Amino acid sequence: MSLRHYLSVTDLSPAEVRETLLLASDIKRNPGKYRQALAGQTLAMIFQKKSTRTRVSFEVGMYQLGGHALFLSGADIQIGRGETIEDTAKVISRYCNGIMARVYGHDVIEDLGKYATVPVINGLSDLEHPCQTLCDVQTLVEHWTADGGFDPDVLRGKTLCYVGDGNNMAHSLLDTGAATGLNVTIVAPADYAPSPVIVERARKLGEQTGAKIVVSTDPISGVQGADCIYTDVWASMGQEEEAQKRQRDFAGFQVDETMMRRANPGCLFMHCLPAHRGEEVSAEVCDGPRSIIFDEAENRLHIQKALMVRLMGGR
């Protein structure tokens, strides 16, 4: 695999996405095989945004692979005092074997990738959340493959419907669905539609894999035929001042039992967390029997271990 960085799902071909899912499943089932996969290596973790799942899963993942993770908040390093991304990337590359960054602007992650001489992983940017959506499809494969097996082809012909803000989660779900043959419908108010550029690139890739990409503004008809309904908070980190306006704009977009009944029988519920029960999702759905949110959260650990093994394992 020639990949050096993982800044977007589109950095992986459909075949590479499949290989990474299979590797994540093997790591999850046979962790002992990988205990020394990254022995002696260090991952620098840059956090402009706070996190629970991203920090814990990457730090624990590196430990379980025999390596070490170094937490660097914006207040801990000189990037918070005006040092350029270029200088930061070049210096950290001299010390560490990989960089994971959770940032605001996507340009920051792109600049890290441009100047770093070690692999860079996008732990989240305002444009994309590519680690999360790989763990999402890993979770769906686990639930949809019969007899406890793991067959990524089970995604083909199934439909995931994302309801809410056409944000970084929507963008990466579009890319991931297109790469795996999973149909993706985005249901969002017109003013919160996903990037047309990302929608178009997902449609083009979907023509090759069989994935159907749909964008809708109707939360009633949009979820019909869904095998999984997915949502995210209406106001992401950095958008707190817009929270009240967004609650008004997203009226009718809450994932509740009424919406779940419009989908296919047995429809699953997903959320990248943290969840605001009573806003984008009802507590009844979020904590109900069709919710697989904690399976998703666990699989962040396994998919990210797979990414690190693929990116850093040969160094």
mmCIF file of C-alpha atoms in Angstrom:
data_model
loop_
_atom_site.group_PDB
_atom_site.id
_atom_site.type_symbol
_atom_site.label_atom_id
_atom_site.label_comp_id
_atom_site.label_asym_id
_atom_site.label_seq_id
_atom_site.Cartn_x
_atom_site.Cartn_y
_atom_site.Cartn_z
ATOM 1 C CA MET A 1 0.000 0.000 0.000
ATOM 2 C CA SER A 2 1.508 3.302 -1.110
ATOM 3 C CA LEU A 3 -0.631 5.461 1.171
ATOM 4 C CA ARG A 4 1.316 7.737 3.477
ATOM 5 C CA HIS A 5 -1.398 9.877 5.048
ATOM 6 C CA TYR A 6 -5.048 9.329 5.943
ATOM 7 C CA LEU A 7 -6.644 12.770 5.720
ATOM 8 C CA SER A 8 -9.861 11.671 4.001
ATOM 9 C CA VAL A 9 -11.645 8.419 3.234
ATOM 10 C CA THR A 10 -10.821 9.201 -0.400
ATOM 11 C CA ASP A 11 -7.142 8.593 0.393
ATOM 12 C CA LEU A 12 -8.104 4.905 0.324
ATOM 13 C CA SER A 13 -9.325 3.085 -2.754
ATOM 14 C CA PRO A 14 -12.420 0.894 -2.314
ATOM 15 C CA ALA A 15 -10.119 -2.152 -2.215
ATOM 16 C CA GLU A 16 -7.995 -0.527 0.498
ATOM 17 C CA VAL A 17 -11.090 0.360 2.541
ATOM 18 C CA ARG A 18 -12.111 -3.290 2.400
ATOM 19 C CA GLU A 19 -8.611 -4.444 3.408
ATOM 20 C CA THR A 20 -8.574 -2.013 6.327
ATOM 21 C CA LEU A 21 -11.975 -3.228 7.547
ATOM 22 C CA LEU A 22 -10.792 -6.838 7.408
ATOM 23 C CA LEU A 23 -7.600 -5.920 9.261
ATOM 24 C CA ALA A 24 -9.591 -4.076 11.956
ATOM 25 C CA SER A 25 -11.787 -7.132 12.409
ATOM 26 C CA ASP A 26 -8.748 -9.385 12.771
ATOM 27 C CA ILE A 27 -7.119 -7.004 15.259
ATOM 28 C CA LYS A 28 -10.330 -6.978 17.289
ATOM 29 C CA ARG A 29 -10.635 -10.775 17.290
ATOM 30 C CA ASN A 30 -6.924 -11.552 17.705
ATOM 31 C CA PRO A 31 -5.310 -8.648 19.587
ATOM 32 C CA GLY A 32 -2.368 -10.749 20.726
ATOM 33 C CA LYS A 33 -1.087 -11.025 17.144
ATOM 34 C CA TYR A 34 -0.518 -7.278 17.049
ATOM 35 C CA ARG A 35 0.908 -6.517 20.508
ATOM 36 C CA GLN A 36 4.299 -5.601 19.086
ATOM 37 C CA ALA A 37 3.167 -4.275 15.702
ATOM 38 C CA LEU A 38 4.324 -0.734 16.553
ATOM 39 C CA ALA A 39 6.880 -1.543 19.248
ATOM 40 C CA GLY A 40 9.120 1.404 20.008
ATOM 41 C CA GLN A 41 7.093 3.855 17.909
ATOM 42 C CA THR A 42 5.513 7.101 19.075
ATOM 43 C CA LEU A 43 2.362 8.817 17.824
ATOM 44 C CA ALA A 44 2.083 12.582 18.355
ATOM 45 C CA MET A 45 -1.560 13.515 19.016
ATOM 46 C CA ILE A 46 -2.343 17.190 18.326
ATOM 47 C CA PHE A 47 -5.663 18.411 19.748
ATOM 48 C CA GLN A 48 -7.086 21.798 18.879
ATOM 49 C CA LYS A 49 -10.531 20.392 19.775
ATOM 50 C CA LYS A 50 -11.354 18.534 22.966
ATOM 51 C CA SER A 51 -12.209 14.862 22.740
ATOM 52 C CA THR A 52 -13.175 11.747 24.660
ATOM 53 C CA ARG A 53 -13.276 8.950 22.085
ATOM 54 C CA THR A 54 -10.509 10.221 19.790
ATOM 55 C CA ARG A 55 -7.968 10.729 22.531
ATOM 56 C CA VAL A 56 -8.694 7.582 24.516
ATOM 57 C CA SER A 57 -8.949 5.274 21.499
ATOM 58 C CA PHE A 58 -5.721 6.466 19.858
ATOM 59 C CA GLU A 59 -3.767 6.489 23.107
ATOM 60 C CA VAL A 60 -4.987 3.051 24.169
ATOM 61 C CA GLY A 61 -4.553 1.760 20.628
ATOM 62 C CA MET A 62 -0.896 2.748 20.470
ATOM 63 C CA TYR A 63 -0.278 1.121 23.857
ATOM 64 C CA GLN A 64 -1.955 -2.104 22.725
ATOM 65 C CA LEU A 65 0.226 -2.126 19.597
ATOM 66 C CA GLY A 66 3.400 -1.807 21.686
ATOM 67 C CA GLY A 67 3.944 1.898 21.034
ATOM 68 C CA HIS A 68 3.475 5.181 22.854
ATOM 69 C CA ALA A 69 1.137 8.140 22.287
ATOM 70 C CA LEU A 70 1.998 11.726 23.180
ATOM 71 C CA PHE A 71 -0.881 14.136 23.915
ATOM 72 C CA LEU A 72 -0.279 17.696 22.652
ATOM 73 C CA SER A 73 -3.009 20.285 23.141
ATOM 74 C CA GLY A 74 -2.849 23.673 21.450
ATOM 75 C CA ALA A 75 -1.833 25.149 24.804
ATOM 76 C CA ASP A 76 1.044 22.674 25.188
ATOM 77 C CA ILE A 77 2.966 23.347 21.979
ATOM 78 C CA GLN A 78 4.194 26.418 20.137
ATOM 79 C CA ILE A 79 1.520 26.112 17.456
ATOM 80 C CA GLY A 80 -0.689 27.841 20.038
ATOM 81 C CA ARG A 81 1.714 30.806 20.071
ATOM 82 C CA GLY A 82 1.986 31.301 16.332
ATOM 83 C CA GLU A 83 4.508 28.709 15.155
ATOM 84 C CA THR A 84 3.687 27.721 11.604
ATOM 85 C CA ILE A 85 2.071 24.397 10.743
ATOM 86 C CA GLU A 86 5.018 23.767 8.412
ATOM 87 C CA ASP A 87 7.591 24.121 11.185
ATOM 88 C CA THR A 88 5.489 22.112 13.623
ATOM 89 C CA ALA A 89 5.053 19.257 11.135
ATOM 90 C CA LYS A 90 8.740 19.147 10.267
ATOM 91 C CA VAL A 91 9.902 19.205 13.901
ATOM 92 C CA ILE A 92 7.461 16.559 15.136
ATOM 93 C CA SER A 93 8.441 14.363 12.188
ATOM 94 C CA ARG A 94 12.008 14.324 13.556
ATOM 95 C CA TYR A 95 10.800 12.958 16.897
ATOM 96 C CA CYS A 96 7.776 10.776 16.207
ATOM 97 C CA ASN A 97 6.718 8.020 13.824
ATOM 98 C CA GLY A 98 3.242 9.385 13.126
ATOM 99 C CA ILE A 99 0.938 12.340 13.739
ATOM 100 C CA MET A 100 -2.771 12.297 14.542
ATOM 101 C CA ALA A 101 -4.507 15.670 14.628
ATOM 102 C CA ARG A 102 -7.995 16.764 15.708
ATOM 103 C CA VAL A 103 -8.394 20.285 14.364
ATOM 104 C CA TYR A 104 -10.830 22.985 13.343
ATOM 105 C CA GLY A 105 -9.924 23.966 9.792
ATOM 106 C CA HIS A 106 -9.317 21.215 7.240
ATOM 107 C CA ASP A 107 -6.474 23.339 5.865
ATOM 108 C CA VAL A 108 -4.546 22.585 9.062
ATOM 109 C CA ILE A 109 -4.702 18.827 8.493
ATOM 110 C CA GLU A 110 -3.802 19.316 4.826
ATOM 111 C CA ASP A 111 -0.781 21.433 5.752
ATOM 112 C CA LEU A 112 0.348 18.827 8.283
ATOM 113 C CA GLY A 113 0.141 16.234 5.537
ATOM 114 C CA LYS A 114 1.989 18.494 3.115
ATOM 115 C CA TYR A 115 4.982 19.139 5.376
ATOM 116 C CA ALA A 116 5.214 16.097 7.653
ATOM 117 C CA THR A 117 7.640 13.340 6.686
ATOM 118 C CA VAL A 118 5.742 10.751 8.763
ATOM 119 C CA PRO A 119 2.155 9.524 8.311
ATOM 120 C CA VAL A 120 -0.601 11.943 9.307
ATOM 121 C CA ILE A 121 -4.086 10.779 10.362
ATOM 122 C CA ASN A 122 -7.111 13.068 10.410
ATOM 123 C CA GLY A 123 -8.725 12.567 13.825
ATOM 124 C CA LEU A 124 -11.374 15.139 12.849
ATOM 125 C CA SER A 125 -11.564 18.402 10.957
ATOM 126 C CA ASP A 126 -14.472 20.717 10.269
ATOM 127 C CA LEU A 127 -14.764 19.177 6.794
ATOM 128 C CA GLU A 128 -14.307 15.445 7.425
ATOM 129 C CA HIS A 129 -14.295 12.770 10.142
ATOM 130 C CA PRO A 130 -12.805 9.790 8.287
ATOM 131 C CA CYS A 131 -11.830 7.570 11.234
ATOM 132 C CA GLN A 132 -15.361 7.670 12.618
ATOM 133 C CA THR A 133 -17.054 6.530 9.428
ATOM 134 C CA LEU A 134 -14.724 3.571 8.908
ATOM 135 C CA CYS A 135 -15.636 2.354 12.387
ATOM 136 C CA ASP A 136 -19.296 2.961 11.521
ATOM 137 C CA VAL A 137 -19.219 0.593 8.562
ATOM 138 C CA GLN A 138 -17.153 -1.901 10.556
ATOM 139 C CA THR A 139 -19.979 -1.908 13.110
ATOM 140 C CA LEU A 140 -22.651 -2.364 10.453
ATOM 141 C CA VAL A 141 -20.763 -5.272 8.890
ATOM 142 C CA GLU A 142 -20.607 -6.942 12.310
ATOM 143 C CA HIS A 143 -24.348 -6.548 12.827
ATOM 144 C CA TRP A 144 -25.405 -7.503 9.316
ATOM 145 C CA THR A 145 -23.099 -10.475 8.661
ATOM 146 C CA ALA A 146 -24.734 -13.777 9.599
ATOM 147 C CA ASP A 147 -23.352 -16.219 12.167
ATOM 148 C CA GLY A 148 -20.857 -13.809 13.683
ATOM 149 C CA GLY A 149 -18.820 -13.539 10.500
ATOM 150 C CA PHE A 150 -17.360 -10.416 8.928
ATOM 151 C CA ASP A 151 -18.121 -9.842 5.250
ATOM 152 C CA PRO A 152 -17.831 -6.212 4.018
ATOM 153 C CA ASP A 153 -19.870 -7.137 0.935
ATOM 154 C CA VAL A 154 -22.952 -7.256 3.175
ATOM 155 C CA LEU A 155 -23.032 -3.440 2.922
ATOM 156 C CA ARG A 156 -23.953 -3.549 -0.763
ATOM 157 C CA GLY A 157 -27.621 -2.891 -1.335
ATOM 158 C CA LYS A 158 -28.192 -1.647 2.211
ATOM 159 C CA THR A 159 -29.104 1.988 2.895
ATOM 160 C CA LEU A 160 -27.835 4.318 5.603
ATOM 161 C CA CYS A 161 -29.821 7.515 6.097
ATOM 162 C CA TYR A 162 -28.113 10.387 7.884
ATOM 163 C CA VAL A 163 -30.521 12.952 9.352
ATOM 164 C CA GLY A 164 -29.249 16.339 10.500
ATOM 165 C CA ASP A 165 -26.546 18.852 9.696
ATOM 166 C CA GLY A 166 -24.681 18.227 6.427
ATOM 167 C CA ASN A 167 -21.405 18.503 8.309
ATOM 168 C CA ASN A 168 -18.112 16.604 8.496
ATOM 169 C CA MET A 169 -19.949 13.436 9.503
ATOM 170 C CA ALA A 170 -22.249 13.655 6.488
ATOM 171 C CA HIS A 171 -19.274 14.248 4.202
ATOM 172 C CA SER A 172 -17.288 11.251 5.423
ATOM 173 C CA LEU A 173 -20.373 9.022 5.402
ATOM 174 C CA LEU A 174 -20.890 9.925 1.744
ATOM 175 C CA ASP A 175 -17.287 9.019 0.931
ATOM 176 C CA THR A 176 -17.404 5.807 2.958
ATOM 177 C CA GLY A 177 -20.702 4.659 1.514
ATOM 178 C CA ALA A 178 -19.447 5.305 -1.992
ATOM 179 C CA ALA A 179 -16.261 3.322 -1.288
ATOM 180 C CA THR A 180 -18.080 0.302 0.153
ATOM 181 C CA GLY A 181 -21.203 0.085 -2.013
ATOM 182 C CA LEU A 182 -23.444 1.244 0.836
ATOM 183 C CA ASN A 183 -26.281 3.523 -0.277
ATOM 184 C CA VAL A 184 -26.238 6.835 1.614
ATOM 185 C CA THR A 185 -29.083 9.334 1.902
ATOM 186 C CA ILE A 186 -28.436 12.689 3.562
ATOM 187 C CA VAL A 187 -31.544 14.396 4.933
ATOM 188 C CA ALA A 188 -30.849 17.987 5.979
ATOM 189 C CA PRO A 189 -32.565 21.371 5.900
ATOM 190 C CA ALA A 190 -31.753 23.225 2.689
ATOM 191 C CA ASP A 191 -29.466 25.709 4.448
ATOM 192 C CA TYR A 192 -27.473 22.854 6.004
ATOM 193 C CA ALA A 193 -26.924 20.668 2.943
ATOM 194 C CA PRO A 194 -23.596 18.865 2.539
ATOM 195 C CA SER A 195 -20.893 20.216 0.234
ATOM 196 C CA PRO A 196 -21.956 19.794 -3.417
ATOM 197 C CA VAL A 197 -18.342 18.983 -4.280
ATOM 198 C CA ILE A 198 -18.282 16.038 -1.864
ATOM 199 C CA VAL A 199 -21.739 14.879 -2.949
ATOM 200 C CA GLU A 200 -20.605 14.831 -6.575
ATOM 201 C CA ARG A 201 -17.369 12.952 -5.902
ATOM 202 C CA ALA A 202 -19.322 10.371 -3.866
ATOM 203 C CA ARG A 203 -21.788 9.925 -6.716
ATOM 204 C CA LYS A 204 -18.977 9.390 -9.201
ATOM 205 C CA LEU A 205 -17.338 6.760 -7.006
ATOM 206 C CA GLY A 206 -20.719 5.210 -6.296
ATOM 207 C CA GLU A 207 -21.164 4.605 -10.018
ATOM 208 C CA GLN A 208 -18.215 2.209 -9.749
ATOM 209 C CA THR A 209 -19.246 0.449 -6.527
ATOM 210 C CA GLY A 210 -23.018 0.425 -6.929
ATOM 211 C CA ALA A 211 -23.687 2.877 -4.085
ATOM 212 C CA LYS A 212 -26.615 5.253 -4.561
ATOM 213 C CA ILE A 213 -26.120 8.761 -3.176
ATOM 214 C CA VAL A 214 -29.209 10.843 -2.394
ATOM 215 C CA VAL A 215 -29.627 14.278 -0.780
ATOM 216 C CA SER A 216 -33.071 15.262 0.536
ATOM 217 C CA THR A 217 -34.680 17.968 2.650
ATOM 218 C CA ASP A 218 -37.654 15.804 3.677
ATOM 219 C CA PRO A 219 -37.219 13.897 6.950
ATOM 220 C CA ILE A 220 -40.479 12.009 6.366
ATOM 221 C CA SER A 221 -39.845 10.440 2.968
ATOM 222 C CA GLY A 222 -36.056 10.558 3.233
ATOM 223 C CA VAL A 223 -35.800 7.806 5.856
ATOM 224 C CA GLN A 224 -38.085 5.378 4.019
ATOM 225 C CA GLY A 225 -36.161 2.281 2.994
ATOM 226 C CA ALA A 226 -33.337 2.930 5.459
ATOM 227 C CA ASP A 227 -31.607 -0.003 7.154
ATOM 228 C CA CYS A 228 -29.782 2.366 9.497
ATOM 229 C CA ILE A 229 -30.577 5.899 10.620
ATOM 230 C CA TYR A 230 -27.640 8.038 11.722
ATOM 231 C CA THR A 231 -27.532 11.456 13.333
ATOM 232 C CA ASP A 232 -25.134 13.913 14.960
ATOM 233 C CA VAL A 233 -25.446 16.952 17.200
ATOM 234 C CA TRP A 234 -27.060 19.965 15.576
ATOM 235 C CA ALA A 235 -24.433 22.379 16.889
ATOM 236 C CA SER A 236 -20.878 21.040 16.704
ATOM 237 C CA MET A 237 -17.919 22.256 18.727
ATOM 238 C CA GLY A 238 -17.304 25.894 17.806
ATOM 239 C CA GLN A 239 -20.956 26.472 16.846
ATOM 240 C CA GLU A 240 -22.341 26.935 20.356
ATOM 241 C CA GLU A 241 -23.489 30.500 19.644
ATOM 242 C CA GLU A 242 -25.728 29.135 16.878
ATOM 243 C CA ALA A 243 -27.344 26.498 19.089
ATOM 244 C CA GLN A 244 -30.721 28.188 19.590
ATOM 245 C CA LYS A 245 -31.074 29.089 15.914
ATOM 246 C CA ARG A 246 -30.132 25.550 14.909
ATOM 247 C CA GLN A 247 -32.736 24.055 17.246
ATOM 248 C CA ARG A 248 -35.384 26.095 15.423
ATOM 249 C CA ASP A 249 -34.006 25.269 11.980
ATOM 250 C CA PHE A 250 -33.865 21.533 12.721
ATOM 251 C CA ALA A 251 -37.426 21.259 14.044
ATOM 252 C CA GLY A 252 -38.874 18.038 12.647
ATOM 253 C CA PHE A 253 -35.446 16.435 12.165
ATOM 254 C CA GLN A 254 -35.202 14.697 15.547
ATOM 255 C CA VAL A 255 -34.712 10.946 15.259
ATOM 256 C CA ASP A 256 -37.532 9.557 17.381
ATOM 257 C CA GLU A 257 -39.644 6.390 17.374
ATOM 258 C CA THR A 258 -41.999 7.844 14.780
ATOM 259 C CA MET A 259 -39.104 8.398 12.384
ATOM 260 C CA MET A 260 -37.611 4.958 13.098
ATOM 261 C CA ARG A 261 -40.964 3.324 12.213
ATOM 262 C CA ARG A 262 -40.828 4.890 8.746
ATOM 263 C CA ALA A 263 -37.599 3.008 8.007
ATOM 264 C CA ASN A 264 -37.186 -0.684 7.203
ATOM 265 C CA PRO A 265 -38.054 -3.255 9.903
ATOM 266 C CA GLY A 266 -35.055 -3.847 12.159
ATOM 267 C CA CYS A 267 -33.516 -0.479 11.250
ATOM 268 C CA LEU A 268 -30.479 0.277 13.423
ATOM 269 C CA PHE A 269 -29.654 3.618 15.043
ATOM 270 C CA MET A 270 -26.175 5.169 15.034
ATOM 271 C CA HIS A 271 -24.624 8.325 16.486
ATOM 272 C CA CYS A 272 -20.955 9.352 16.564
ATOM 273 C CA LEU A 273 -21.380 10.803 20.100
ATOM 274 C CA PRO A 274 -21.591 12.833 22.222
ATOM 275 C CA ALA A 275 -25.391 12.721 21.964
ATOM 276 C CA HIS A 276 -27.822 15.379 23.168
ATOM 277 C CA ARG A 277 -30.889 13.344 24.100
ATOM 278 C CA GLY A 278 -34.046 15.318 23.533
ATOM 279 C CA GLU A 279 -32.486 17.348 20.705
ATOM 280 C CA GLU A 280 -31.230 15.474 17.632
ATOM 281 C CA VAL A 281 -32.383 12.119 19.044
ATOM 282 C CA SER A 282 -34.943 11.036 21.607
ATOM 283 C CA ALA A 283 -33.708 9.169 24.663
ATOM 284 C CA GLU A 284 -36.062 6.332 23.744
ATOM 285 C CA VAL A 285 -34.192 5.741 20.481
ATOM 286 C CA CYS A 286 -30.705 6.579 21.700
ATOM 287 C CA ASP A 287 -30.911 4.114 24.595
ATOM 288 C CA GLY A 288 -33.255 1.646 22.919
ATOM 289 C CA PRO A 289 -32.695 -1.883 21.588
ATOM 290 C CA ARG A 290 -31.905 -0.784 18.030
ATOM 291 C CA SER A 291 -29.169 1.604 19.123
ATOM 292 C CA ILE A 292 -25.599 0.425 18.425
ATOM 293 C CA ILE A 293 -23.853 3.622 19.485
ATOM 294 C CA PHE A 294 -21.503 1.970 21.967
ATOM 295 C CA ASP A 295 -20.491 -0.714 19.476
ATOM 296 C CA GLU A 296 -19.503 2.170 17.199
ATOM 297 C CA ALA A 297 -17.557 3.854 19.965
ATOM 298 C CA GLU A 298 -15.627 0.665 20.725
ATOM 299 C CA ASN A 299 -14.746 0.144 17.092
ATOM 300 C CA ARG A 300 -12.963 3.493 16.943
ATOM 301 C CA LEU A 301 -10.202 1.666 18.815
ATOM 302 C CA HIS A 302 -9.981 -1.226 16.366
ATOM 303 C CA ILE A 303 -10.256 0.678 13.085
ATOM 304 C CA GLN A 304 -7.665 3.217 14.204
ATOM 305 C CA LYS A 305 -5.306 0.439 15.243
ATOM 306 C CA ALA A 306 -5.716 -0.966 11.736
ATOM 307 C CA LEU A 307 -4.962 2.418 10.174
ATOM 308 C CA MET A 308 -1.861 2.880 12.333
ATOM 309 C CA VAL A 309 -0.596 -0.609 11.543
ATOM 310 C CA ARG A 310 -1.011 0.027 7.819
ATOM 311 C CA LEU A 311 0.510 3.503 7.883
ATOM 312 C CA MET A 312 3.248 3.098 10.472
ATOM 313 C CA GLY A 313 3.873 -0.632 10.570
ATOM 314 C CA GLY A 314 6.589 -0.627 7.955
ATOM 315 C CA ARG A 315 8.577 2.227 9.436
#
